[in-house]
Amino acid sequence: MVKVKVYITLKSGVLDPQGKAIEHALGAMEIHNVSGMRVGKYMEFYMEEKNPDQGQIEMMCEKLLSNPVIEDYSYETEEVVPS
Amino acid sequence: MVKVKVYITLKSGVLDPQGKAIEHALGAMEIHNVSGMRVGKYMEFYMEEKNPDQGQIEMMCEKLLSNPVIEDYSYETEEVVPS
């Protein structure tokens, strides 16, 4: 069994209003040493195989988990012992 | 300058309807070897200091970036050369 961690980030040219809102809120909290806030998604799931098909993970990321027009994805896998 | 990566996940007992919806969609795509889908948030930002105050990062995570009642957070920092 394998745990898969997927990180979805906005492509660098894409505006991130949620990140801007967080920066604005930080300013209201008198925190001024933070910049470049970007908000993305993190997903984790389990796959039954010990050596899962990387192509399947990439297909899932491209077709379902991310929007490839505006988002990039990366992932890592980690073997786990089923409990 | 330091890049901070924050991972926000739902606590284990908290229902994740978004994760369930993704699992349902995977079933419709004839993918049946995936389970335990959980959706969280990923944030990255920069701090001016070379050795930022860990307490400040934790305060930001607890007060602004996560909801500590239902979410856990973790973070990692990575030194970067300002471009």
Short mmCIF file of N, CA and C in Angstrom, two decimals:
data_model
loop_
_atom_site.label_atom_id
_atom_site.label_comp_id
_atom_site.label_asym_id
_atom_site.label_seq_id
_atom_site.Cartn_x
_atom_site.Cartn_y
_atom_site.Cartn_z
N MET A 1 0.85 -1.20 0.00
CA MET A 1 0.00 0.00 0.00
C MET A 1 0.88 1.25 0.00
N VAL A 2 0.43 2.24 -0.71
CA VAL A 2 1.25 3.43 -0.87
C VAL A 2 0.41 4.66 -0.56
N LYS A 3 1.02 5.60 0.17
CA LYS A 3 0.36 6.89 0.41
C LYS A 3 0.89 7.88 -0.61
N VAL A 4 -0.02 8.56 -1.28
CA VAL A 4 0.36 9.53 -2.31
C VAL A 4 0.01 10.92 -1.80
N LYS A 5 0.97 11.83 -1.88
CA LYS A 5 0.74 13.22 -1.50
C LYS A 5 0.85 14.08 -2.74
N VAL A 6 -0.22 14.83 -3.02
CA VAL A 6 -0.26 15.66 -4.23
C VAL A 6 -0.29 17.13 -3.82
N TYR A 7 0.55 17.92 -4.46
CA TYR A 7 0.61 19.36 -4.20
C TYR A 7 0.17 20.08 -5.47
N ILE A 8 -0.86 20.91 -5.34
CA ILE A 8 -1.37 21.66 -6.49
C ILE A 8 -1.08 23.14 -6.25
N THR A 9 -0.39 23.76 -7.18
CA THR A 9 -0.07 25.19 -7.03
C THR A 9 -0.53 25.94 -8.27
N LEU A 10 -0.88 27.20 -8.09
CA LEU A 10 -1.21 28.04 -9.24
C LEU A 10 0.06 28.29 -10.05
N LYS A 11 -0.06 28.29 -11.36
CA LYS A 11 1.09 28.64 -12.21
C LYS A 11 1.52 30.07 -11.86
N SER A 12 2.82 30.37 -12.13
CA SER A 12 3.37 31.60 -11.57
C SER A 12 2.69 32.87 -12.12
N GLY A 13 2.20 32.86 -13.34
CA GLY A 13 1.60 34.08 -13.86
C GLY A 13 0.15 34.31 -13.42
N VAL A 14 -0.43 33.34 -12.75
CA VAL A 14 -1.87 33.40 -12.45
C VAL A 14 -2.10 34.19 -11.16
N LEU A 15 -3.01 35.13 -11.21
CA LEU A 15 -3.34 35.93 -10.02
C LEU A 15 -3.88 35.04 -8.91
N ASP A 16 -3.55 35.38 -7.66
CA ASP A 16 -3.98 34.60 -6.50
C ASP A 16 -4.67 35.52 -5.50
N PRO A 17 -5.97 35.79 -5.71
CA PRO A 17 -6.66 36.72 -4.81
C PRO A 17 -6.69 36.24 -3.37
N GLN A 18 -6.77 34.92 -3.17
CA GLN A 18 -6.79 34.39 -1.80
C GLN A 18 -5.46 34.68 -1.10
N GLY A 19 -4.36 34.50 -1.83
CA GLY A 19 -3.05 34.83 -1.26
C GLY A 19 -2.94 36.31 -0.93
N LYS A 20 -3.47 37.16 -1.83
CA LYS A 20 -3.44 38.61 -1.59
C LYS A 20 -4.26 38.96 -0.35
N ALA A 21 -5.41 38.30 -0.18
CA ALA A 21 -6.26 38.56 0.99
C ALA A 21 -5.52 38.19 2.27
N ILE A 22 -4.78 37.08 2.24
CA ILE A 22 -4.03 36.67 3.42
C ILE A 22 -2.93 37.69 3.72
N GLU A 23 -2.24 38.16 2.67
CA GLU A 23 -1.20 39.18 2.89
C GLU A 23 -1.81 40.44 3.51
N HIS A 24 -2.97 40.81 3.03
CA HIS A 24 -3.66 41.99 3.57
C HIS A 24 -3.98 41.78 5.05
N ALA A 25 -4.49 40.57 5.39
CA ALA A 25 -4.82 40.28 6.79
C ALA A 25 -3.57 40.27 7.66
N LEU A 26 -2.46 39.80 7.10
CA LEU A 26 -1.20 39.82 7.86
C LEU A 26 -0.80 41.25 8.18
N GLY A 27 -0.99 42.14 7.21
CA GLY A 27 -0.69 43.56 7.44
C GLY A 27 -1.51 44.11 8.61
N ALA A 28 -2.79 43.71 8.66
CA ALA A 28 -3.66 44.16 9.75
C ALA A 28 -3.21 43.58 11.09
N MET A 29 -2.47 42.46 11.05
CA MET A 29 -1.92 41.86 12.28
C MET A 29 -0.53 42.41 12.60
N GLU A 30 -0.13 43.47 11.88
CA GLU A 30 1.19 44.09 12.07
C GLU A 30 2.34 43.15 11.72
N ILE A 31 2.09 42.24 10.79
CA ILE A 31 3.15 41.36 10.29
C ILE A 31 3.53 41.86 8.90
N HIS A 32 4.78 42.32 8.76
CA HIS A 32 5.16 42.97 7.51
C HIS A 32 6.37 42.31 6.84
N ASN A 33 6.84 41.18 7.39
CA ASN A 33 8.02 40.55 6.82
C ASN A 33 7.69 39.36 5.92
N VAL A 34 6.42 39.26 5.52
CA VAL A 34 5.97 38.13 4.69
C VAL A 34 5.59 38.65 3.31
N SER A 35 6.00 37.93 2.26
CA SER A 35 5.63 38.33 0.91
C SER A 35 5.40 37.10 0.05
N GLY A 36 4.84 37.32 -1.11
CA GLY A 36 4.68 36.25 -2.09
C GLY A 36 3.80 35.10 -1.63
N MET A 37 2.77 35.41 -0.86
CA MET A 37 1.87 34.35 -0.38
C MET A 37 1.09 33.75 -1.56
N ARG A 38 1.16 32.44 -1.70
CA ARG A 38 0.40 31.73 -2.74
C ARG A 38 -0.33 30.57 -2.08
N VAL A 39 -1.57 30.39 -2.44
CA VAL A 39 -2.38 29.34 -1.82
C VAL A 39 -2.66 28.25 -2.85
N GLY A 40 -2.41 27.02 -2.47
CA GLY A 40 -2.69 25.89 -3.34
C GLY A 40 -3.43 24.82 -2.59
N LYS A 41 -3.45 23.62 -3.14
CA LYS A 41 -4.16 22.51 -2.51
C LYS A 41 -3.19 21.38 -2.21
N TYR A 42 -3.53 20.64 -1.17
CA TYR A 42 -2.75 19.47 -0.78
C TYR A 42 -3.72 18.32 -0.66
N MET A 43 -3.42 17.22 -1.29
CA MET A 43 -4.31 16.05 -1.19
C MET A 43 -3.49 14.84 -0.85
N GLU A 44 -4.06 13.96 -0.06
CA GLU A 44 -3.39 12.68 0.16
C GLU A 44 -4.40 11.56 0.03
N PHE A 45 -3.91 10.43 -0.46
CA PHE A 45 -4.78 9.26 -0.61
C PHE A 45 -3.90 8.02 -0.62
N TYR A 46 -4.55 6.88 -0.58
CA TYR A 46 -3.85 5.59 -0.55
C TYR A 46 -4.15 4.82 -1.82
N MET A 47 -3.15 4.09 -2.30
CA MET A 47 -3.35 3.18 -3.42
C MET A 47 -2.97 1.78 -2.97
N GLU A 48 -3.71 0.82 -3.49
CA GLU A 48 -3.54 -0.55 -3.00
C GLU A 48 -2.19 -1.16 -3.38
N GLU A 49 -1.67 -0.77 -4.54
CA GLU A 49 -0.46 -1.41 -5.05
C GLU A 49 0.76 -1.00 -4.23
N LYS A 50 1.76 -1.86 -4.25
CA LYS A 50 3.04 -1.53 -3.62
C LYS A 50 3.83 -0.60 -4.55
N ASN A 51 3.74 -0.84 -5.84
CA ASN A 51 4.39 0.01 -6.84
C ASN A 51 3.34 0.55 -7.79
N PRO A 52 2.64 1.62 -7.40
CA PRO A 52 1.53 2.07 -8.22
C PRO A 52 2.00 2.62 -9.56
N ASP A 53 1.10 2.58 -10.50
CA ASP A 53 1.36 3.06 -11.85
C ASP A 53 1.48 4.58 -11.82
N GLN A 54 2.69 5.09 -12.07
CA GLN A 54 2.90 6.55 -12.06
C GLN A 54 2.01 7.23 -13.09
N GLY A 55 1.79 6.56 -14.21
CA GLY A 55 0.93 7.12 -15.26
C GLY A 55 -0.49 7.33 -14.75
N GLN A 56 -0.96 6.41 -13.92
CA GLN A 56 -2.32 6.56 -13.37
C GLN A 56 -2.38 7.78 -12.45
N ILE A 57 -1.37 7.96 -11.61
CA ILE A 57 -1.36 9.11 -10.71
C ILE A 57 -1.34 10.40 -11.52
N GLU A 58 -0.50 10.44 -12.57
CA GLU A 58 -0.42 11.65 -13.38
C GLU A 58 -1.75 11.91 -14.11
N MET A 59 -2.37 10.85 -14.58
CA MET A 59 -3.67 11.00 -15.25
C MET A 59 -4.70 11.57 -14.27
N MET A 60 -4.72 11.03 -13.03
CA MET A 60 -5.65 11.54 -12.02
C MET A 60 -5.40 13.02 -11.74
N CYS A 61 -4.12 13.40 -11.63
CA CYS A 61 -3.78 14.80 -11.36
C CYS A 61 -4.24 15.70 -12.50
N GLU A 62 -4.02 15.23 -13.74
CA GLU A 62 -4.33 16.09 -14.89
C GLU A 62 -5.81 16.17 -15.18
N LYS A 63 -6.53 15.05 -14.99
CA LYS A 63 -7.95 15.00 -15.40
C LYS A 63 -8.89 15.41 -14.28
N LEU A 64 -8.47 15.22 -13.01
CA LEU A 64 -9.44 15.40 -11.94
C LEU A 64 -8.95 16.35 -10.85
N LEU A 65 -7.71 16.16 -10.38
CA LEU A 65 -7.29 16.87 -9.17
C LEU A 65 -6.85 18.30 -9.44
N SER A 66 -6.30 18.56 -10.62
CA SER A 66 -5.85 19.91 -10.92
C SER A 66 -6.51 20.42 -12.19
N ASN A 67 -6.42 21.70 -12.40
CA ASN A 67 -6.80 22.32 -13.67
C ASN A 67 -5.51 22.69 -14.38
N PRO A 68 -5.09 21.88 -15.37
CA PRO A 68 -3.75 22.09 -15.95
C PRO A 68 -3.59 23.40 -16.70
N VAL A 69 -4.68 24.10 -16.98
CA VAL A 69 -4.56 25.40 -17.66
C VAL A 69 -3.93 26.43 -16.71
N ILE A 70 -4.32 26.40 -15.44
CA ILE A 70 -3.83 27.42 -14.51
C ILE A 70 -3.03 26.85 -13.35
N GLU A 71 -2.96 25.52 -13.23
CA GLU A 71 -2.29 24.94 -12.07
C GLU A 71 -1.20 23.95 -12.47
N ASP A 72 -0.19 23.88 -11.65
CA ASP A 72 0.83 22.84 -11.74
C ASP A 72 0.60 21.84 -10.62
N TYR A 73 1.12 20.64 -10.81
CA TYR A 73 1.03 19.67 -9.72
C TYR A 73 2.36 18.97 -9.55
N SER A 74 2.58 18.48 -8.35
CA SER A 74 3.69 17.56 -8.10
C SER A 74 3.18 16.55 -7.10
N TYR A 75 3.86 15.43 -7.00
CA TYR A 75 3.41 14.42 -6.04
C TYR A 75 4.58 13.62 -5.54
N GLU A 76 4.39 13.00 -4.41
CA GLU A 76 5.38 12.04 -3.92
C GLU A 76 4.64 10.85 -3.34
N THR A 77 5.29 9.71 -3.37
CA THR A 77 4.68 8.48 -2.85
C THR A 77 5.55 7.95 -1.73
N GLU A 78 4.91 7.22 -0.84
CA GLU A 78 5.58 6.76 0.38
C GLU A 78 4.91 5.42 0.75
N GLU A 79 5.72 4.39 0.87
CA GLU A 79 5.15 3.08 1.18
C GLU A 79 4.65 3.07 2.63
N VAL A 80 3.47 2.52 2.85
CA VAL A 80 2.96 2.43 4.22
C VAL A 80 2.48 1.00 4.47
N VAL A 81 2.52 0.61 5.73
CA VAL A 81 2.02 -0.71 6.11
C VAL A 81 0.54 -0.56 6.45
N PRO A 82 -0.34 -1.29 5.76
CA PRO A 82 -1.76 -1.17 6.09
C PRO A 82 -2.02 -1.57 7.54
N SER A 83 -2.82 -0.77 8.22
CA SER A 83 -3.07 -1.08 9.63
C SER A 83 -4.33 -1.95 9.75
N MET B 1 16.79 35.23 3.11
CA MET B 1 15.37 35.05 2.76
C MET B 1 15.01 33.57 2.82
N VAL B 2 13.82 33.30 3.31
CA VAL B 2 13.42 31.93 3.53
C VAL B 2 12.06 31.70 2.88
N LYS B 3 11.94 30.54 2.23
CA LYS B 3 10.63 30.13 1.69
C LYS B 3 9.99 29.19 2.70
N VAL B 4 8.75 29.48 3.06
CA VAL B 4 8.04 28.67 4.03
C VAL B 4 6.91 27.94 3.31
N LYS B 5 6.84 26.63 3.52
CA LYS B 5 5.76 25.83 2.94
C LYS B 5 4.89 25.31 4.06
N VAL B 6 3.61 25.62 4.01
CA VAL B 6 2.68 25.23 5.07
C VAL B 6 1.67 24.22 4.49
N TYR B 7 1.46 23.14 5.24
CA TYR B 7 0.50 22.11 4.84
C TYR B 7 -0.61 22.07 5.87
N ILE B 8 -1.83 22.27 5.44
CA ILE B 8 -2.99 22.26 6.33
C ILE B 8 -3.82 21.03 6.00
N THR B 9 -4.08 20.20 7.00
CA THR B 9 -4.89 19.00 6.79
C THR B 9 -6.04 18.98 7.78
N LEU B 10 -7.14 18.37 7.40
CA LEU B 10 -8.24 18.17 8.33
C LEU B 10 -7.81 17.16 9.39
N LYS B 11 -8.20 17.40 10.63
CA LYS B 11 -7.95 16.41 11.68
C LYS B 11 -8.63 15.09 11.31
N SER B 12 -8.10 13.98 11.83
CA SER B 12 -8.53 12.68 11.29
C SER B 12 -10.01 12.39 11.51
N GLY B 13 -10.62 12.88 12.58
CA GLY B 13 -12.03 12.58 12.81
C GLY B 13 -13.00 13.44 12.02
N VAL B 14 -12.49 14.44 11.32
CA VAL B 14 -13.37 15.42 10.68
C VAL B 14 -13.78 14.92 9.29
N LEU B 15 -15.06 14.96 9.00
CA LEU B 15 -15.57 14.53 7.70
C LEU B 15 -15.00 15.41 6.59
N ASP B 16 -14.72 14.79 5.44
CA ASP B 16 -14.14 15.52 4.32
C ASP B 16 -15.02 15.29 3.08
N PRO B 17 -16.09 16.08 2.93
CA PRO B 17 -16.99 15.86 1.80
C PRO B 17 -16.31 16.07 0.45
N GLN B 18 -15.34 16.98 0.40
CA GLN B 18 -14.63 17.20 -0.87
C GLN B 18 -13.84 15.95 -1.27
N GLY B 19 -13.20 15.34 -0.28
CA GLY B 19 -12.47 14.10 -0.55
C GLY B 19 -13.41 13.00 -1.00
N LYS B 20 -14.57 12.91 -0.36
CA LYS B 20 -15.56 11.90 -0.74
C LYS B 20 -16.04 12.13 -2.17
N ALA B 21 -16.23 13.41 -2.53
CA ALA B 21 -16.69 13.73 -3.89
C ALA B 21 -15.64 13.31 -4.92
N ILE B 22 -14.35 13.51 -4.58
CA ILE B 22 -13.29 13.09 -5.50
C ILE B 22 -13.28 11.57 -5.64
N GLU B 23 -13.44 10.86 -4.52
CA GLU B 23 -13.49 9.40 -4.60
C GLU B 23 -14.64 8.93 -5.48
N HIS B 24 -15.77 9.60 -5.34
CA HIS B 24 -16.94 9.26 -6.15
C HIS B 24 -16.63 9.48 -7.64
N ALA B 25 -15.98 10.60 -7.94
CA ALA B 25 -15.63 10.91 -9.34
C ALA B 25 -14.63 9.89 -9.88
N LEU B 26 -13.71 9.46 -9.03
CA LEU B 26 -12.74 8.44 -9.46
C LEU B 26 -13.47 7.15 -9.82
N GLY B 27 -14.48 6.80 -9.01
CA GLY B 27 -15.27 5.60 -9.32
C GLY B 27 -15.92 5.72 -10.70
N ALA B 28 -16.43 6.91 -11.02
CA ALA B 28 -17.04 7.13 -12.33
C ALA B 28 -16.01 7.04 -13.46
N MET B 29 -14.72 7.26 -13.12
CA MET B 29 -13.63 7.13 -14.11
C MET B 29 -13.08 5.70 -14.13
N GLU B 30 -13.76 4.78 -13.47
CA GLU B 30 -13.34 3.36 -13.41
C GLU B 30 -12.01 3.19 -12.69
N ILE B 31 -11.72 4.09 -11.75
CA ILE B 31 -10.53 3.94 -10.91
C ILE B 31 -10.99 3.48 -9.53
N HIS B 32 -10.59 2.28 -9.15
CA HIS B 32 -11.13 1.69 -7.93
C HIS B 32 -10.04 1.31 -6.92
N ASN B 33 -8.79 1.66 -7.20
CA ASN B 33 -7.70 1.27 -6.29
C ASN B 33 -7.27 2.42 -5.38
N VAL B 34 -8.08 3.46 -5.28
CA VAL B 34 -7.74 4.64 -4.48
C VAL B 34 -8.71 4.71 -3.30
N SER B 35 -8.18 5.00 -2.11
CA SER B 35 -9.04 5.14 -0.93
C SER B 35 -8.48 6.23 -0.02
N GLY B 36 -9.29 6.64 0.94
CA GLY B 36 -8.82 7.58 1.96
C GLY B 36 -8.43 8.94 1.44
N MET B 37 -9.13 9.42 0.40
CA MET B 37 -8.79 10.73 -0.16
C MET B 37 -9.13 11.84 0.85
N ARG B 38 -8.16 12.67 1.17
CA ARG B 38 -8.36 13.81 2.06
C ARG B 38 -7.81 15.05 1.36
N VAL B 39 -8.54 16.13 1.44
CA VAL B 39 -8.14 17.36 0.76
C VAL B 39 -7.77 18.41 1.79
N GLY B 40 -6.62 19.01 1.63
CA GLY B 40 -6.19 20.08 2.52
C GLY B 40 -5.69 21.26 1.72
N LYS B 41 -4.94 22.12 2.38
CA LYS B 41 -4.43 23.32 1.72
C LYS B 41 -2.91 23.33 1.78
N TYR B 42 -2.34 23.95 0.78
CA TYR B 42 -0.89 24.12 0.73
C TYR B 42 -0.62 25.60 0.49
N MET B 43 0.23 26.18 1.30
CA MET B 43 0.54 27.60 1.12
C MET B 43 2.04 27.79 1.12
N GLU B 44 2.52 28.71 0.31
CA GLU B 44 3.93 29.04 0.38
C GLU B 44 4.08 30.55 0.40
N PHE B 45 5.10 30.99 1.13
CA PHE B 45 5.38 32.43 1.18
C PHE B 45 6.85 32.63 1.53
N TYR B 46 7.27 33.86 1.47
CA TYR B 46 8.67 34.20 1.74
C TYR B 46 8.75 35.09 2.97
N MET B 47 9.81 34.89 3.75
CA MET B 47 10.07 35.76 4.89
C MET B 47 11.45 36.37 4.70
N GLU B 48 11.58 37.63 5.12
CA GLU B 48 12.81 38.37 4.84
C GLU B 48 14.02 37.83 5.59
N GLU B 49 13.77 37.32 6.81
CA GLU B 49 14.89 36.90 7.65
C GLU B 49 15.57 35.63 7.11
N LYS B 50 16.82 35.48 7.46
CA LYS B 50 17.53 34.25 7.14
C LYS B 50 17.13 33.15 8.12
N ASN B 51 16.95 33.53 9.38
CA ASN B 51 16.50 32.59 10.41
C ASN B 51 15.21 33.12 11.02
N PRO B 52 14.06 32.85 10.36
CA PRO B 52 12.82 33.46 10.83
C PRO B 52 12.41 32.89 12.17
N ASP B 53 11.63 33.67 12.87
CA ASP B 53 11.11 33.31 14.18
C ASP B 53 10.07 32.19 14.01
N GLN B 54 10.39 30.98 14.50
CA GLN B 54 9.47 29.85 14.38
C GLN B 54 8.14 30.18 15.07
N GLY B 55 8.24 30.90 16.19
CA GLY B 55 7.03 31.27 16.92
C GLY B 55 6.10 32.12 16.07
N GLN B 56 6.68 33.00 15.25
CA GLN B 56 5.84 33.82 14.38
C GLN B 56 5.13 32.96 13.34
N ILE B 57 5.84 31.99 12.77
CA ILE B 57 5.21 31.12 11.77
C ILE B 57 4.07 30.33 12.41
N GLU B 58 4.32 29.81 13.62
CA GLU B 58 3.28 29.03 14.29
C GLU B 58 2.07 29.91 14.63
N MET B 59 2.35 31.13 15.06
CA MET B 59 1.25 32.05 15.37
C MET B 59 0.43 32.33 14.11
N MET B 60 1.11 32.57 12.98
CA MET B 60 0.40 32.79 11.73
C MET B 60 -0.47 31.59 11.36
N CYS B 61 0.10 30.38 11.53
CA CYS B 61 -0.65 29.16 11.19
C CYS B 61 -1.88 29.02 12.08
N GLU B 62 -1.72 29.32 13.37
CA GLU B 62 -2.82 29.09 14.32
C GLU B 62 -3.89 30.17 14.24
N LYS B 63 -3.46 31.41 13.98
CA LYS B 63 -4.42 32.52 14.04
C LYS B 63 -5.05 32.82 12.69
N LEU B 64 -4.35 32.52 11.62
CA LEU B 64 -4.83 32.99 10.32
C LEU B 64 -4.96 31.87 9.29
N LEU B 65 -3.91 31.05 9.14
CA LEU B 65 -3.88 30.13 8.00
C LEU B 65 -4.71 28.88 8.22
N SER B 66 -4.84 28.43 9.45
CA SER B 66 -5.62 27.22 9.71
C SER B 66 -6.71 27.51 10.73
N ASN B 67 -7.66 26.60 10.81
CA ASN B 67 -8.66 26.61 11.87
C ASN B 67 -8.28 25.49 12.84
N PRO B 68 -7.66 25.82 13.98
CA PRO B 68 -7.11 24.76 14.84
C PRO B 68 -8.16 23.85 15.46
N VAL B 69 -9.43 24.22 15.38
CA VAL B 69 -10.47 23.33 15.91
C VAL B 69 -10.60 22.08 15.04
N ILE B 70 -10.52 22.24 13.73
CA ILE B 70 -10.74 21.09 12.84
C ILE B 70 -9.52 20.76 11.99
N GLU B 71 -8.47 21.59 12.04
CA GLU B 71 -7.35 21.37 11.13
C GLU B 71 -6.02 21.27 11.89
N ASP B 72 -5.13 20.47 11.34
CA ASP B 72 -3.74 20.44 11.80
C ASP B 72 -2.87 21.15 10.78
N TYR B 73 -1.71 21.61 11.20
CA TYR B 73 -0.80 22.20 10.23
C TYR B 73 0.61 21.66 10.47
N SER B 74 1.40 21.69 9.42
CA SER B 74 2.82 21.47 9.56
C SER B 74 3.50 22.41 8.58
N TYR B 75 4.77 22.66 8.77
CA TYR B 75 5.44 23.56 7.84
C TYR B 75 6.91 23.18 7.73
N GLU B 76 7.53 23.62 6.64
CA GLU B 76 8.97 23.48 6.51
C GLU B 76 9.52 24.75 5.91
N THR B 77 10.77 25.05 6.23
CA THR B 77 11.40 26.25 5.71
C THR B 77 12.62 25.86 4.89
N GLU B 78 12.95 26.71 3.95
CA GLU B 78 14.00 26.41 2.99
C GLU B 78 14.66 27.74 2.63
N GLU B 79 15.96 27.82 2.81
CA GLU B 79 16.64 29.08 2.51
C GLU B 79 16.69 29.30 1.00
N VAL B 80 16.39 30.49 0.56
CA VAL B 80 16.46 30.79 -0.87
C VAL B 80 17.28 32.07 -1.07
N VAL B 81 17.89 32.17 -2.23
CA VAL B 81 18.65 33.37 -2.57
C VAL B 81 17.69 34.32 -3.28
N PRO B 82 17.50 35.54 -2.74
CA PRO B 82 16.57 36.46 -3.41
C PRO B 82 17.06 36.78 -4.82
N SER B 83 16.15 36.75 -5.78
CA SER B 83 16.55 37.01 -7.18
C SER B 83 16.39 38.50 -7.48
#
